[in-house]
Amino acid sequence: MEVTDADILRARKKSTEQSIEELTRQLTLLRAQQASIDIELSKIVYPVLLLPTEIISAVFRAATIGTASASDPYDLVPLLLAISGVCRLWRQIAISDPTLWTNLVFNYGFVEPGELFKCFVSRSAGLPIDVAAFLPYPTDLETDLWTSAHQWRRAKFLGADHPIPFPIEYWDSGPLTLPFLEELTLDVDPVDEAAGEAMFSVVPRLTTLRISYLTLVAELAFPADQLTKVELLRPQYTTAIAELLPSLVNLEELTVGNVLYEEALVAPIVSAPRLHTVICQGSEWQPAVVLLQHLTLPALHTLHLTHVPFPMDYVDAFLARSGPLKKLTLRNAGFQTTMAFFDSPYVQDVVDFVLEPGPMSTGEEHRVRAALREGALPKLRSFALDLPSSLLADRAIDVQAYISAVHGRVRDFRPLEEFTLNFATKSWEVPKVDVGSLRRLKDEFGLRINLPSGILVKQKVAGLE
């Protein structure tokens, strides 16, 4: 009998149906096996779930503390959300430990936390908290942040290209009461002094203030006589800084970024009797070091300088009328500036020196190393060579030659006690270092060798620290 197309199709259909029946049977068997495995898994208690609650809490706290102090603290909030979302037990432990929720960091460029922030604060159970917010857009400080102000221990509010508008209208009723506040970073626009009257007057523990402009100390009624550490975040005129410094009678440490220098206006030379540490940062075109010509600091012992112009007569004049310098840091220091400091009679008592070399020729670097080797800064006990990633990317630094200079100094002239080599940790940025030379400095001369950020080298230099 002749086979038709219909017969062929019916045969294929029957074969397909049989395959479906067989696969369905196999699928039923596999599901039964899966259910059996699930039953067995449900009987297993993972070791981590057998740990006492206090140990799990301690692990959580260690993780959050490490993240908060890492290079990207904005990972902290996702970490807290992840911890509390793993399982019911972890969520209960995390929520019941208020210390986990006392360090809150938000980047408003990525997310506006809103209710999430309020939820986190509620879990802190009224404990003092550290709160930080990066607000990259020119909008008012979020009012949600201020609802927790009475709990602040350390608070940081930073803008990006411009300071943050300060929402002064919210505090017509009187001063904020901030009983725990110890440190405040506030990058805001200037305000009307009358409008801000008494706003930050009730801060009994505040000693550290990082503020966009020094005029805000008066405008927002900060207790100037309490402040021991002040950092200025935005460019401002040297005359304004010099005129306002005398009101900070207990100031001990001052950090200044870019300054606006007025050659036509001569600011007075002011004395700050307790100010012992000055950190001058800023760019090559607006170096804060020019502020020194307006200061007399009887208690001076520590000076950090970036982009020191040459000649540096006014720096010598400042050092001549200030206290004896013990600790000196030079960043992006050119050849002439570095050698001028080595020759200055006012830095010969320095015992702690940090050098970040600036633009130099090979010959100039050789002369700097030779000066170190031959006894520049004769009372030196601690020397640190600081090589940030930006510097290593621009040019090759002969780190080994600096190590050899240190070796020659401790062998022939005067022993150091500590040598620090600080550079970036990325593999393509780590310069070549002879591990044996570092070990000889430690074993033969008793130097303490520190490699605080040289993680890759530290792994090779076992036993140096």
Short mmCIF file of C-alpha atoms in Angstrom, two decimals:
data_model
loop_
_atom_site.label_atom_id
_atom_site.label_comp_id
_atom_site.label_asym_id
_atom_site.label_seq_id
_atom_site.Cartn_x
_atom_site.Cartn_y
_atom_site.Cartn_z
CA MET A 1 0.00 0.00 0.00
CA GLU A 2 1.26 3.41 -0.91
CA VAL A 3 2.48 5.55 2.02
CA THR A 4 1.00 9.03 1.94
CA ASP A 5 2.27 12.29 3.46
CA ALA A 6 -0.48 12.03 6.09
CA ASP A 7 0.89 8.66 7.26
CA ILE A 8 4.36 10.15 7.70
CA LEU A 9 3.04 13.08 9.71
CA ARG A 10 0.92 10.82 11.95
CA ALA A 11 3.98 8.67 12.66
CA ARG A 12 6.02 11.72 13.59
CA LYS A 13 3.25 12.96 15.85
CA LYS A 14 3.04 9.61 17.65
CA SER A 15 6.83 9.57 18.15
CA THR A 16 6.74 13.10 19.53
CA GLU A 17 3.95 12.21 21.96
CA GLN A 18 5.92 9.22 23.20
CA SER A 19 8.98 11.45 23.73
CA ILE A 20 6.87 13.93 25.68
CA GLU A 21 5.52 11.16 27.90
CA GLU A 22 9.04 9.88 28.59
CA LEU A 23 10.42 13.34 29.32
CA THR A 24 7.45 14.09 31.58
CA ARG A 25 8.14 10.89 33.50
CA GLN A 26 11.81 11.81 33.86
CA LEU A 27 10.91 15.36 34.94
CA THR A 28 8.60 13.95 37.62
CA LEU A 29 11.43 11.75 38.90
CA LEU A 30 13.89 14.69 38.95
CA ARG A 31 11.42 16.87 40.85
CA ALA A 32 10.97 14.13 43.40
CA GLN A 33 14.75 13.89 43.79
CA GLN A 34 14.96 17.68 44.15
CA ALA A 35 12.29 17.67 46.86
CA SER A 36 14.18 14.95 48.71
CA ILE A 37 17.42 16.98 48.54
CA ASP A 38 15.61 20.10 49.77
CA ILE A 39 14.35 18.14 52.78
CA GLU A 40 17.90 17.03 53.59
CA LEU A 41 19.27 20.57 53.10
CA SER A 42 16.66 21.98 55.44
CA LYS A 43 18.06 19.76 58.19
CA ILE A 44 21.56 21.22 57.80
CA VAL A 45 22.55 24.11 60.09
CA TYR A 46 25.48 26.05 58.66
CA PRO A 47 28.32 26.62 61.15
CA VAL A 48 28.01 30.39 60.87
CA LEU A 49 24.43 30.16 62.12
CA LEU A 50 25.63 28.31 65.22
CA LEU A 51 27.86 31.20 66.29
CA PRO A 52 26.72 33.22 69.30
CA THR A 53 24.86 36.37 68.39
CA GLU A 54 27.54 38.59 69.96
CA ILE A 55 30.22 37.08 67.71
CA ILE A 56 28.16 37.60 64.56
CA SER A 57 27.52 41.19 65.67
CA ALA A 58 31.26 41.69 66.21
CA VAL A 59 31.95 40.44 62.67
CA PHE A 60 29.34 42.82 61.29
CA ARG A 61 30.83 45.74 63.22
CA ALA A 62 34.34 44.95 61.98
CA ALA A 63 33.08 44.84 58.39
CA THR A 64 31.28 48.17 58.67
CA ILE A 65 34.19 49.89 60.42
CA GLY A 66 36.60 48.68 57.73
CA THR A 67 34.31 49.83 54.94
CA ALA A 68 33.74 53.24 56.54
CA SER A 69 37.49 53.87 56.69
CA ALA A 70 38.22 52.49 53.21
CA SER A 71 38.94 54.53 50.09
CA ASP A 72 35.26 54.41 49.08
CA PRO A 73 33.15 54.77 52.23
CA TYR A 74 30.03 55.09 50.06
CA ASP A 75 30.06 51.28 49.95
CA LEU A 76 28.93 51.27 53.58
CA VAL A 77 25.20 51.66 52.97
CA PRO A 78 25.06 48.86 50.35
CA LEU A 79 26.98 46.68 52.80
CA LEU A 80 24.44 47.30 55.56
CA LEU A 81 21.60 46.50 53.18
CA ALA A 82 23.37 43.32 52.04
CA ILE A 83 24.03 42.12 55.60
CA SER A 84 20.42 42.63 56.64
CA GLY A 85 19.16 40.88 53.49
CA VAL A 86 21.07 37.58 53.69
CA CYS A 87 18.67 35.69 55.95
CA ARG A 88 16.16 36.25 58.71
CA LEU A 89 18.70 35.58 61.49
CA TRP A 90 21.25 38.04 60.12
CA ARG A 91 18.57 40.65 59.61
CA GLN A 92 17.38 40.28 63.21
CA ILE A 93 20.95 40.49 64.55
CA ALA A 94 21.81 43.52 62.39
CA ILE A 95 18.66 45.45 63.24
CA SER A 96 18.98 44.70 66.95
CA ASP A 97 22.56 46.06 67.11
CA PRO A 98 22.27 49.87 67.05
CA THR A 99 26.04 50.35 66.78
CA LEU A 100 25.92 49.07 63.19
CA TRP A 101 23.78 52.04 62.21
CA THR A 102 25.90 54.81 63.71
CA ASN A 103 28.03 55.47 60.61
CA LEU A 104 25.94 56.61 57.65
CA VAL A 105 27.45 57.73 54.35
CA PHE A 106 25.40 58.80 51.33
CA ASN A 107 26.33 60.08 47.87
CA TYR A 108 23.41 62.19 46.68
CA GLY A 109 24.87 62.10 43.18
CA PHE A 110 23.72 58.48 42.94
CA VAL A 111 20.70 58.27 45.21
CA GLU A 112 18.52 60.46 47.42
CA PRO A 113 18.09 58.28 50.49
CA GLY A 114 15.01 59.99 51.95
CA GLU A 115 13.09 57.38 53.95
CA LEU A 116 16.08 55.02 53.90
CA PHE A 117 18.12 57.56 55.88
CA LYS A 118 15.34 57.96 58.43
CA CYS A 119 15.08 54.17 58.74
CA PHE A 120 18.81 53.81 59.35
CA VAL A 121 18.80 56.59 61.96
CA SER A 122 15.88 54.96 63.78
CA ARG A 123 17.92 51.76 64.07
CA SER A 124 20.73 53.65 65.84
CA ALA A 125 18.48 53.86 68.91
CA GLY A 126 19.54 57.39 69.80
CA LEU A 127 23.29 56.65 69.94
CA PRO A 128 25.75 59.30 68.71
CA ILE A 129 26.18 58.87 64.96
CA ASP A 130 28.66 59.78 62.24
CA VAL A 131 26.89 61.05 59.15
CA ALA A 132 28.39 62.12 55.83
CA ALA A 133 26.77 63.28 52.62
CA PHE A 134 28.25 64.27 49.29
CA LEU A 135 25.90 66.70 47.55
CA PRO A 136 27.33 67.38 44.09
CA TYR A 137 24.52 69.61 42.87
CA PRO A 138 23.83 73.21 44.00
CA THR A 139 20.77 72.34 46.08
CA ASP A 140 20.02 73.08 49.69
CA LEU A 141 21.19 70.68 52.32
CA GLU A 142 18.56 67.98 52.54
CA THR A 143 16.25 68.57 55.49
CA ASP A 144 16.18 64.82 56.19
CA LEU A 145 19.81 65.05 57.24
CA TRP A 146 19.04 67.64 59.88
CA THR A 147 16.37 65.56 61.61
CA SER A 148 19.21 63.55 63.15
CA ALA A 149 21.30 66.57 64.18
CA HIS A 150 20.83 65.97 67.90
CA GLN A 151 22.67 62.63 67.48
CA TRP A 152 25.64 63.83 65.42
CA ARG A 153 29.10 63.01 66.72
CA ARG A 154 30.92 63.63 63.45
CA ALA A 155 29.09 65.20 60.52
CA LYS A 156 30.39 65.90 57.02
CA PHE A 157 28.52 67.73 54.24
CA LEU A 158 30.52 68.33 51.07
CA GLY A 159 29.70 69.98 47.77
CA ALA A 160 31.52 69.52 44.46
CA ASP A 161 32.43 72.48 42.23
CA HIS A 162 30.47 74.89 44.41
CA PRO A 163 29.51 75.09 48.08
CA ILE A 164 26.06 73.97 49.15
CA PRO A 165 23.37 76.63 49.71
CA PHE A 166 22.64 76.70 53.42
CA PRO A 167 18.89 76.44 54.26
CA ILE A 168 18.98 79.15 56.90
CA GLU A 169 15.20 79.61 56.86
CA TYR A 170 14.65 76.36 58.74
CA TRP A 171 16.16 77.69 61.97
CA ASP A 172 14.26 80.84 62.78
CA SER A 173 13.28 79.32 66.11
CA GLY A 174 16.74 79.37 67.68
CA PRO A 175 20.00 77.44 67.91
CA LEU A 176 20.50 73.80 67.15
CA THR A 177 21.27 71.66 70.18
CA LEU A 178 24.12 69.31 69.29
CA PRO A 179 25.31 67.72 72.55
CA PHE A 180 27.54 65.03 70.96
CA LEU A 181 29.07 66.93 68.04
CA GLU A 182 32.87 66.76 68.07
CA GLU A 183 33.77 67.26 64.39
CA LEU A 184 31.88 69.09 61.66
CA THR A 185 32.64 69.50 57.95
CA LEU A 186 30.35 72.08 56.39
CA ASP A 187 30.92 73.14 52.79
CA VAL A 188 28.27 75.85 52.46
CA ASP A 189 27.83 79.33 51.02
CA PRO A 190 28.22 82.40 53.24
CA VAL A 191 25.07 83.42 55.09
CA ASP A 192 23.73 86.58 56.64
CA GLU A 193 25.24 86.82 60.11
CA ALA A 194 22.00 88.09 61.64
CA ALA A 195 20.03 85.20 60.13
CA GLY A 196 22.47 82.63 61.49
CA GLU A 197 22.68 84.18 64.94
CA ALA A 198 23.26 81.55 67.64
CA MET A 199 22.64 78.65 65.22
CA PHE A 200 25.70 76.61 66.23
CA SER A 201 26.21 78.12 69.65
CA VAL A 202 25.15 74.99 71.58
CA VAL A 203 27.93 72.58 70.61
CA PRO A 204 29.73 71.91 73.91
CA ARG A 205 32.08 69.24 72.50
CA LEU A 206 32.94 70.73 69.11
CA THR A 207 36.70 71.13 68.64
CA THR A 208 37.27 70.30 64.95
CA LEU A 209 35.70 72.37 62.17
CA ARG A 210 36.20 72.03 58.42
CA ILE A 211 34.41 74.96 56.88
CA SER A 212 34.20 76.51 53.42
CA TYR A 213 34.98 80.05 54.61
CA LEU A 214 36.41 81.31 57.89
CA THR A 215 33.80 84.08 58.02
CA LEU A 216 31.18 81.38 58.67
CA VAL A 217 32.56 80.87 62.16
CA ALA A 218 30.97 84.17 63.15
CA GLU A 219 28.05 84.02 60.71
CA LEU A 220 26.82 80.69 62.12
CA ALA A 221 27.80 81.51 65.72
CA PHE A 222 30.33 78.73 66.25
CA PRO A 223 32.08 79.03 69.63
CA ALA A 224 35.43 80.22 68.29
CA ASP A 225 37.21 79.77 71.60
CA GLN A 226 36.44 76.01 71.60
CA LEU A 227 37.99 75.24 68.23
CA THR A 228 41.41 73.60 68.26
CA LYS A 229 41.50 72.31 64.67
CA VAL A 230 40.22 74.25 61.62
CA GLU A 231 40.41 73.46 57.92
CA LEU A 232 39.34 75.91 55.21
CA LEU A 233 37.80 74.16 52.20
CA ARG A 234 37.37 76.98 49.67
CA PRO A 235 39.65 79.73 48.28
CA GLN A 236 39.63 82.91 50.34
CA TYR A 237 41.69 86.04 50.74
CA THR A 238 44.76 85.94 52.95
CA THR A 239 43.71 89.23 54.53
CA ALA A 240 40.38 87.75 55.68
CA ILE A 241 42.11 84.73 57.18
CA ALA A 242 44.69 86.85 58.97
CA GLU A 243 42.07 89.22 60.38
CA LEU A 244 39.88 86.42 61.75
CA LEU A 245 42.58 84.15 63.21
CA PRO A 246 42.95 86.10 66.48
CA SER A 247 39.38 85.14 67.43
CA LEU A 248 40.41 81.47 67.44
CA VAL A 249 42.32 81.82 70.68
CA ASN A 250 42.78 78.08 71.30
CA LEU A 251 43.51 77.04 67.72
CA GLU A 252 46.25 74.40 67.52
CA GLU A 253 46.07 73.14 63.92
CA LEU A 254 45.17 75.06 60.75
CA THR A 255 44.78 73.61 57.24
CA VAL A 256 44.39 76.01 54.31
CA GLY A 257 43.74 75.14 50.65
CA ASN A 258 43.86 77.63 47.80
CA VAL A 259 44.11 81.28 48.78
CA LEU A 260 43.38 84.53 46.99
CA TYR A 261 46.30 86.88 47.48
CA GLU A 262 45.82 90.65 47.39
CA GLU A 263 49.12 92.35 46.68
CA ALA A 264 47.54 95.79 47.00
CA LEU A 265 46.29 95.05 50.52
CA VAL A 266 48.77 94.46 53.28
CA ALA A 267 47.33 92.18 55.94
CA PRO A 268 48.69 92.59 59.44
CA ILE A 269 51.07 90.06 60.93
CA VAL A 270 48.99 88.31 63.57
CA SER A 271 50.03 86.03 66.39
CA ALA A 272 48.25 82.79 67.25
CA PRO A 273 49.82 81.72 70.55
CA ARG A 274 48.65 78.08 70.61
CA LEU A 275 48.80 77.30 66.89
CA HIS A 276 51.52 74.66 66.48
CA THR A 277 50.65 72.91 63.20
CA VAL A 278 50.03 74.60 59.85
CA ILE A 279 49.15 72.65 56.70
CA CYS A 280 49.34 74.76 53.53
CA GLN A 281 47.90 73.06 50.45
CA GLY A 282 46.53 74.65 47.30
CA SER A 283 47.52 74.67 43.65
CA GLU A 284 50.66 75.96 42.01
CA TRP A 285 48.80 79.17 41.12
CA GLN A 286 47.07 79.69 44.49
CA PRO A 287 49.45 78.21 47.06
CA ALA A 288 48.35 78.67 50.63
CA VAL A 289 51.95 79.06 51.74
CA VAL A 290 51.72 82.82 51.02
CA LEU A 291 49.59 83.06 54.17
CA LEU A 292 52.72 82.50 56.29
CA GLN A 293 53.93 86.05 55.68
CA HIS A 294 51.03 87.24 57.86
CA LEU A 295 51.59 84.90 60.81
CA THR A 296 53.71 84.67 63.93
CA LEU A 297 53.40 81.34 65.72
CA PRO A 298 55.35 81.05 68.98
CA ALA A 299 54.24 77.42 69.49
CA LEU A 300 55.04 76.26 65.95
CA HIS A 301 56.55 72.79 65.62
CA THR A 302 54.91 71.22 62.51
CA LEU A 303 54.71 72.62 58.99
CA HIS A 304 53.26 70.92 55.88
CA LEU A 305 53.85 72.89 52.68
CA THR A 306 52.71 72.26 49.10
CA HIS A 307 53.94 74.25 46.08
CA VAL A 308 56.40 76.55 47.87
CA PRO A 309 57.40 79.32 45.42
CA PHE A 310 61.06 80.24 45.05
CA PRO A 311 62.59 82.45 46.36
CA MET A 312 61.13 81.77 49.79
CA ASP A 313 62.35 84.78 51.78
CA TYR A 314 58.97 85.28 53.46
CA VAL A 315 58.98 81.65 54.63
CA ASP A 316 62.34 82.19 56.31
CA ALA A 317 61.02 85.42 57.85
CA PHE A 318 58.00 83.53 59.20
CA LEU A 319 60.21 80.79 60.65
CA ALA A 320 62.53 83.37 62.19
CA ARG A 321 59.71 84.94 64.22
CA SER A 322 57.98 81.63 65.10
CA GLY A 323 58.75 78.68 67.33
CA PRO A 324 61.47 76.12 66.52
CA LEU A 325 60.35 73.78 63.75
CA LYS A 326 60.49 70.04 64.49
CA LYS A 327 58.41 68.42 61.73
CA LEU A 328 58.54 69.46 58.08
CA THR A 329 56.64 68.12 55.05
CA LEU A 330 57.42 69.39 51.54
CA ARG A 331 55.05 68.33 48.75
CA ASN A 332 55.69 68.90 45.06
CA ALA A 333 58.93 70.53 46.12
CA GLY A 334 61.20 71.69 43.31
CA PHE A 335 64.98 71.55 43.43
CA GLN A 336 65.63 75.16 44.45
CA THR A 337 62.97 75.08 47.16
CA THR A 338 64.21 71.79 48.61
CA MET A 339 67.82 72.93 48.72
CA ALA A 340 66.80 76.30 50.20
CA PHE A 341 65.11 74.49 53.07
CA PHE A 342 68.18 72.30 53.60
CA ASP A 343 70.30 75.46 53.87
CA SER A 344 67.87 77.51 55.98
CA PRO A 345 69.11 78.14 59.53
CA TYR A 346 65.52 77.91 60.78
CA VAL A 347 64.97 74.23 59.96
CA GLN A 348 68.12 72.77 61.44
CA ASP A 349 66.19 71.45 64.46
CA VAL A 350 63.84 69.36 62.28
CA VAL A 351 63.68 65.74 63.44
CA ASP A 352 60.85 64.50 61.19
CA PHE A 353 60.99 65.17 57.43
CA VAL A 354 58.60 64.08 54.65
CA LEU A 355 59.59 64.75 51.03
CA GLU A 356 57.43 64.48 47.92
CA PRO A 357 59.84 65.50 45.15
CA GLY A 358 58.56 67.99 42.63
CA PRO A 359 59.76 68.55 39.05
CA MET A 360 63.53 68.00 38.94
CA SER A 361 66.11 66.95 36.40
CA THR A 362 68.13 63.80 36.99
CA GLY A 363 71.09 65.91 38.06
CA GLU A 364 68.98 67.95 40.48
CA GLU A 365 67.55 64.82 42.09
CA HIS A 366 71.09 63.54 42.48
CA ARG A 367 72.09 66.71 44.33
CA VAL A 368 69.07 66.46 46.65
CA ARG A 369 69.95 62.86 47.49
CA ALA A 370 73.57 63.83 48.01
CA ALA A 371 72.54 66.55 50.46
CA LEU A 372 70.46 64.05 52.42
CA ARG A 373 73.30 61.58 52.43
CA GLU A 374 75.85 64.15 53.56
CA GLY A 375 73.87 65.35 56.56
CA ALA A 376 71.28 67.95 55.56
CA LEU A 377 68.93 68.54 58.50
CA PRO A 378 71.52 67.33 61.03
CA LYS A 379 69.06 66.43 63.81
CA LEU A 380 66.87 64.31 61.54
CA ARG A 381 65.55 61.11 63.11
CA SER A 382 62.71 60.19 60.73
CA PHE A 383 62.69 60.49 56.94
CA ALA A 384 59.74 59.63 54.67
CA LEU A 385 59.78 59.52 50.88
CA ASP A 386 56.22 60.02 49.64
CA LEU A 387 55.47 59.05 46.04
CA PRO A 388 51.76 59.39 45.17
CA SER A 389 50.35 57.70 42.08
CA SER A 390 50.14 60.99 40.17
CA LEU A 391 53.87 61.56 40.64
CA LEU A 392 54.82 58.03 39.60
CA ALA A 393 52.64 58.35 36.49
CA ASP A 394 54.40 61.55 35.39
CA ARG A 395 58.02 60.41 35.63
CA ALA A 396 60.33 57.71 36.87
CA ILE A 397 61.62 58.17 40.40
CA ASP A 398 64.86 56.37 41.31
CA VAL A 399 63.65 55.05 44.64
CA GLN A 400 66.67 52.81 45.04
CA ALA A 401 68.97 55.84 44.82
CA TYR A 402 67.08 57.44 47.73
CA ILE A 403 67.45 54.23 49.73
CA SER A 404 71.19 54.26 48.98
CA ALA A 405 71.37 57.86 50.20
CA VAL A 406 69.68 56.87 53.45
CA HIS A 407 72.11 53.95 53.79
CA GLY A 408 75.10 56.25 53.29
CA ARG A 409 73.76 58.75 55.81
CA VAL A 410 73.24 56.24 58.60
CA ARG A 411 76.59 54.60 57.85
CA ASP A 412 78.79 57.68 57.58
CA PHE A 413 77.11 60.59 59.26
CA ARG A 414 74.34 60.31 61.79
CA PRO A 415 71.92 57.43 62.35
CA LEU A 416 68.27 57.80 61.54
CA GLU A 417 65.69 55.94 63.57
CA GLU A 418 62.92 55.53 61.00
CA PHE A 419 62.60 55.38 57.21
CA THR A 420 59.18 55.41 55.53
CA LEU A 421 58.62 54.58 51.88
CA ASN A 422 55.10 55.51 50.87
CA PHE A 423 53.78 54.98 47.35
CA ALA A 424 50.77 53.79 45.40
CA THR A 425 49.70 50.16 45.61
CA LYS A 426 48.81 49.42 41.98
CA SER A 427 51.24 46.98 40.43
CA TRP A 428 52.12 49.22 37.47
CA GLU A 429 52.90 52.11 39.80
CA VAL A 430 55.13 50.32 42.32
CA PRO A 431 58.78 51.25 41.66
CA LYS A 432 61.55 48.68 41.81
CA VAL A 433 63.00 48.25 45.28
CA ASP A 434 65.95 46.14 46.38
CA VAL A 435 64.46 44.28 49.32
CA GLY A 436 67.92 43.40 50.59
CA SER A 437 68.88 47.07 50.97
CA LEU A 438 65.83 47.71 53.14
CA ARG A 439 66.60 44.65 55.23
CA ARG A 440 70.18 45.85 55.75
CA LEU A 441 68.92 49.21 56.98
CA LYS A 442 66.82 47.34 59.52
CA ASP A 443 69.30 44.67 60.57
CA GLU A 444 72.60 46.58 60.47
CA PHE A 445 71.49 50.00 61.64
CA GLY A 446 68.28 49.30 63.56
CA LEU A 447 66.04 51.51 61.41
CA ARG A 448 62.31 51.04 61.61
CA ILE A 449 61.16 50.47 58.03
CA ASN A 450 57.58 51.50 57.26
CA LEU A 451 55.73 50.72 54.04
CA PRO A 452 52.29 52.08 54.89
CA SER A 453 50.76 51.89 51.42
CA GLY A 454 53.26 49.72 49.55
CA ILE A 455 51.15 46.60 49.91
CA LEU A 456 52.77 44.69 47.06
CA VAL A 457 56.26 45.35 48.33
CA LYS A 458 55.21 44.69 51.91
CA GLN A 459 54.24 41.16 50.89
CA LYS A 460 57.79 40.58 49.64
CA VAL A 461 59.51 42.13 52.65
CA ALA A 462 58.36 39.73 55.33
CA GLY A 463 59.56 40.68 58.77
CA LEU A 464 60.51 44.27 58.02
CA GLU A 465 57.88 45.71 60.33
#
